[in-house]
Coordinates of C-alpha atoms in Angstrom, one line a residue:
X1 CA 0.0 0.0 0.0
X2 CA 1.6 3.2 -1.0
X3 CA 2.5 5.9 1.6
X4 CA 1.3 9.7 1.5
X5 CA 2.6 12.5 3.3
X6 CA 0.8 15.9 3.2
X7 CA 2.8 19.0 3.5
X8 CA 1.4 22.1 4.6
X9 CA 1.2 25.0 6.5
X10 CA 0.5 24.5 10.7
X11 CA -3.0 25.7 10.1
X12 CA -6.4 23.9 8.3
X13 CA -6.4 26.5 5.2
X14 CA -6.4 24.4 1.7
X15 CA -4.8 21.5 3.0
X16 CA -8.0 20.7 5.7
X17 CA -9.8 19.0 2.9
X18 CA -7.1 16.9 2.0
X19 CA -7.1 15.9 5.4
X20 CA -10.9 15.2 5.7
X21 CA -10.6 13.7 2.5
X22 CA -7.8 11.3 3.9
X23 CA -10.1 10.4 7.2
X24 CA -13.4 9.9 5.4
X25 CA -11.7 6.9 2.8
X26 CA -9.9 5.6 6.2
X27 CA -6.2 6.3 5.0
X28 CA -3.2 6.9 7.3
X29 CA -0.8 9.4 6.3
X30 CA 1.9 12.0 7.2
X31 CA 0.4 15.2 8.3
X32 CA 4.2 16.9 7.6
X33 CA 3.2 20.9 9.2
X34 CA 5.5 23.8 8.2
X35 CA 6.3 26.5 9.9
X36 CA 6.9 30.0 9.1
X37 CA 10.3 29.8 9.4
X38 CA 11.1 27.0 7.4
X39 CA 8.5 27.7 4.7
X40 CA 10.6 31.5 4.3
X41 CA 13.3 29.6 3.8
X42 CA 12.0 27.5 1.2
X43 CA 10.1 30.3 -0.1
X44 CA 13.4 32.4 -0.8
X45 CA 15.2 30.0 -2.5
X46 CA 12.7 29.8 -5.9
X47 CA 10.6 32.8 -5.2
X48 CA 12.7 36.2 -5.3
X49 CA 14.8 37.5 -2.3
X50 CA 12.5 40.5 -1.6
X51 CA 9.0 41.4 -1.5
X52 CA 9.3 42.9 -4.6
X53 CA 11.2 40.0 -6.3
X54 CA 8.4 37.6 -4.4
X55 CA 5.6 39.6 -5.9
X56 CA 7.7 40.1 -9.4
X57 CA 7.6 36.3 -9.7
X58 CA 4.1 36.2 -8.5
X59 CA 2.7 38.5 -11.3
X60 CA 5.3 36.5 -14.0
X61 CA 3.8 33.1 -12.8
X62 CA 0.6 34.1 -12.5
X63 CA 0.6 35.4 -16.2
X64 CA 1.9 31.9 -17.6
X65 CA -0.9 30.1 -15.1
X66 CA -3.4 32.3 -17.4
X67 CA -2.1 30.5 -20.6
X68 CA -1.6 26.8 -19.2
X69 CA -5.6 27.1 -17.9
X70 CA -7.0 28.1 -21.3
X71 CA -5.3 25.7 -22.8
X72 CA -6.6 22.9 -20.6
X73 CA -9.7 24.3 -21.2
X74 CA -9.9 23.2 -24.8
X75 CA -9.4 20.0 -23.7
X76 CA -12.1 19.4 -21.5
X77 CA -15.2 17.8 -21.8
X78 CA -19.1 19.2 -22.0
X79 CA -18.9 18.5 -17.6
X80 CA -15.8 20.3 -17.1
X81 CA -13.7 17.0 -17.0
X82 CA -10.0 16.8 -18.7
X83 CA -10.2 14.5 -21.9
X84 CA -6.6 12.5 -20.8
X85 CA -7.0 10.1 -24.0
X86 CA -7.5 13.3 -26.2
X87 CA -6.6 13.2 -29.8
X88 CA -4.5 15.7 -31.5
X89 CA -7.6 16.2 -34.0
X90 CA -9.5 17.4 -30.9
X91 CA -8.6 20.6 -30.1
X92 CA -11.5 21.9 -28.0
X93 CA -14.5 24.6 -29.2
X94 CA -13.5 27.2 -31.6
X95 CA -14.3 30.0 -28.7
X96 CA -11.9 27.9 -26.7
X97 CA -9.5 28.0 -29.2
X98 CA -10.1 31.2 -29.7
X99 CA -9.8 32.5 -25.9
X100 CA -6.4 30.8 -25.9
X101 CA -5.3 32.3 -29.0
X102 CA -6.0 35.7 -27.8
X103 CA -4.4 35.1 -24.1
X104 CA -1.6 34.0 -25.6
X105 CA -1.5 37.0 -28.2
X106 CA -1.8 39.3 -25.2
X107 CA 0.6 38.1 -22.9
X108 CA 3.5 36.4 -24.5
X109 CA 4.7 39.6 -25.6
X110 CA 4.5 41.2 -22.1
X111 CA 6.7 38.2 -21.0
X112 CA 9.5 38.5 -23.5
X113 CA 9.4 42.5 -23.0
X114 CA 9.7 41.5 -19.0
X115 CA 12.6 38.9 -19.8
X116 CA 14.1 41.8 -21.4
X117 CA 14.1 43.9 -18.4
X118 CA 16.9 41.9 -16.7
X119 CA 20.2 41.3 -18.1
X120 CA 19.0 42.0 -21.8
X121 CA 16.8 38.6 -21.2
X122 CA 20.4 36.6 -21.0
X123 CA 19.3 35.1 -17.8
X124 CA 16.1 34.5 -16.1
X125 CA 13.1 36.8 -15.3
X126 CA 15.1 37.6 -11.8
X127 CA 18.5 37.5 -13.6
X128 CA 21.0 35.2 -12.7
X129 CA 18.5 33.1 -10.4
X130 CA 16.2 30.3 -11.6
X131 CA 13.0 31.1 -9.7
X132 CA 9.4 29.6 -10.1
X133 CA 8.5 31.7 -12.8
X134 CA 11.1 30.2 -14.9
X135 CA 9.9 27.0 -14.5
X136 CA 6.4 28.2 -14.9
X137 CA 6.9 29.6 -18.4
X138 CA 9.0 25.7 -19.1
X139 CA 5.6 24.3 -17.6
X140 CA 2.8 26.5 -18.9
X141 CA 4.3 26.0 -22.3
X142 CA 5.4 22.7 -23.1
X143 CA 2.1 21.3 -24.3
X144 CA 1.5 24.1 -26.4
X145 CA 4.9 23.9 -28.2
X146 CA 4.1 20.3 -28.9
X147 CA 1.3 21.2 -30.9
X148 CA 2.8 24.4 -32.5
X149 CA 6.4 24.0 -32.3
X150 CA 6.8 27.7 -33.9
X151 CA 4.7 29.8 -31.1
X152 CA 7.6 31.1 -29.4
X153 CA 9.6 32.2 -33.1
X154 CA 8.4 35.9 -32.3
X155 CA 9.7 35.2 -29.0
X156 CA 13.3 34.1 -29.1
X157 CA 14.2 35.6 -25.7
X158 CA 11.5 33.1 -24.1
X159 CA 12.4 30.3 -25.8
X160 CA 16.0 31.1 -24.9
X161 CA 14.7 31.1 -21.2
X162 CA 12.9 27.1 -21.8
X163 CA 16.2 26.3 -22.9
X164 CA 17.8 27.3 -20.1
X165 CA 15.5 26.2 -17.6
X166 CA 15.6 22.7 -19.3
X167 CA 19.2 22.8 -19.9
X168 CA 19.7 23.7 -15.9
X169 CA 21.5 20.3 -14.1
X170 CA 18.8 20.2 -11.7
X171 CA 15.9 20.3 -14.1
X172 CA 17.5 18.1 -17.0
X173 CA 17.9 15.2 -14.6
X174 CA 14.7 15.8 -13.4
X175 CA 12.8 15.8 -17.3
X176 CA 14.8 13.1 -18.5
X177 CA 13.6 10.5 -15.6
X178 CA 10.0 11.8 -15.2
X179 CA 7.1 9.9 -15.6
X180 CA 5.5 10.7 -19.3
X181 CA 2.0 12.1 -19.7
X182 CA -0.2 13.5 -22.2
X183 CA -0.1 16.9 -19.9

């Protein structure tokens, strides 16, 4: 029987369904509680060394989360439900499409003008640290790129960035041994 461990903050929060969830199908776990200390530790290393860096790579993530969620959106069903055994002829409603289309025409530019803003776009979003934001833009758009392997050619500083981020020691080992899935 496999083993879980649930980390999250000493307080109920987001993680207090999990936890109910857990009780109510009768399965033991590991209820692993951060503290505030620890978490600003953790928090520092991948998400800016300032307020202003923290909420920098907030805004940056926060932008990519817009494109990854309508692009999952064209590839879920009439109840809401992802499609995991899509086919590439499905591509969701054409107002899905569309809505993608257009998030991506209205923020992919704003990203690559952000790159831009630190070190030339040489580096990463916060310059010569890899934060979450980096790997959110290697996340957010790796499906996408599948699909249409030229999106990024207006934006060479970004895909300069995916490279680097998938290029990183850290992160190649990591994609070369995870587990493959559709998304």
């Amino acid at each position: 029987m496999p083993s879980y461990t649930l980390h999250y903050f000493n307080h109920r929060g987001r993680a207090e369904i999990c936890r109910m969830l857990f009780a109510a199908a009768g399965v033991q776990y590991n209820d692993r509680r951060i503290e505030s200390s620890e978490w600003d530790n953790m928090r520092s290393r991948f998400h800016g060394r300032s307020n202003i860096e923290m909420a920098r790579v907030d805004y940056i993530s926060d932008c990519f989360y817009d494109i990854l969620d309508d692009y999952l959106r064209m590839y879920q069903d009439g109840n809401c439900r992802m499609m995991f055994q899509r086919s590439r002829d499905t591509n969701g409603s054409s107002e899905q499409r569309m809505r993608y289309r257009e998030t991506c025409r209205r923020i992919l530019p704003f990203m690559e003008r952000t790159l831009e803003m630190r070190n030339g776009g040489s580096q990463f979003f916060m310059g010569d640290q890899m934060t979450m934001a980096d790997m959110m833009c290697y996340c957010a758009l790796e499906n996408p790129l599948m699909e249409e392997t030229s999106m990024l050619s207006s934006y060479p500083k970004l895909m300069a960035l995916r490279n680097r981020v998938m290029n990183h020691p850290k992160m190649s080992n990591y994609l070369q041994k995870r587990c493959r899935t559709e998304f």
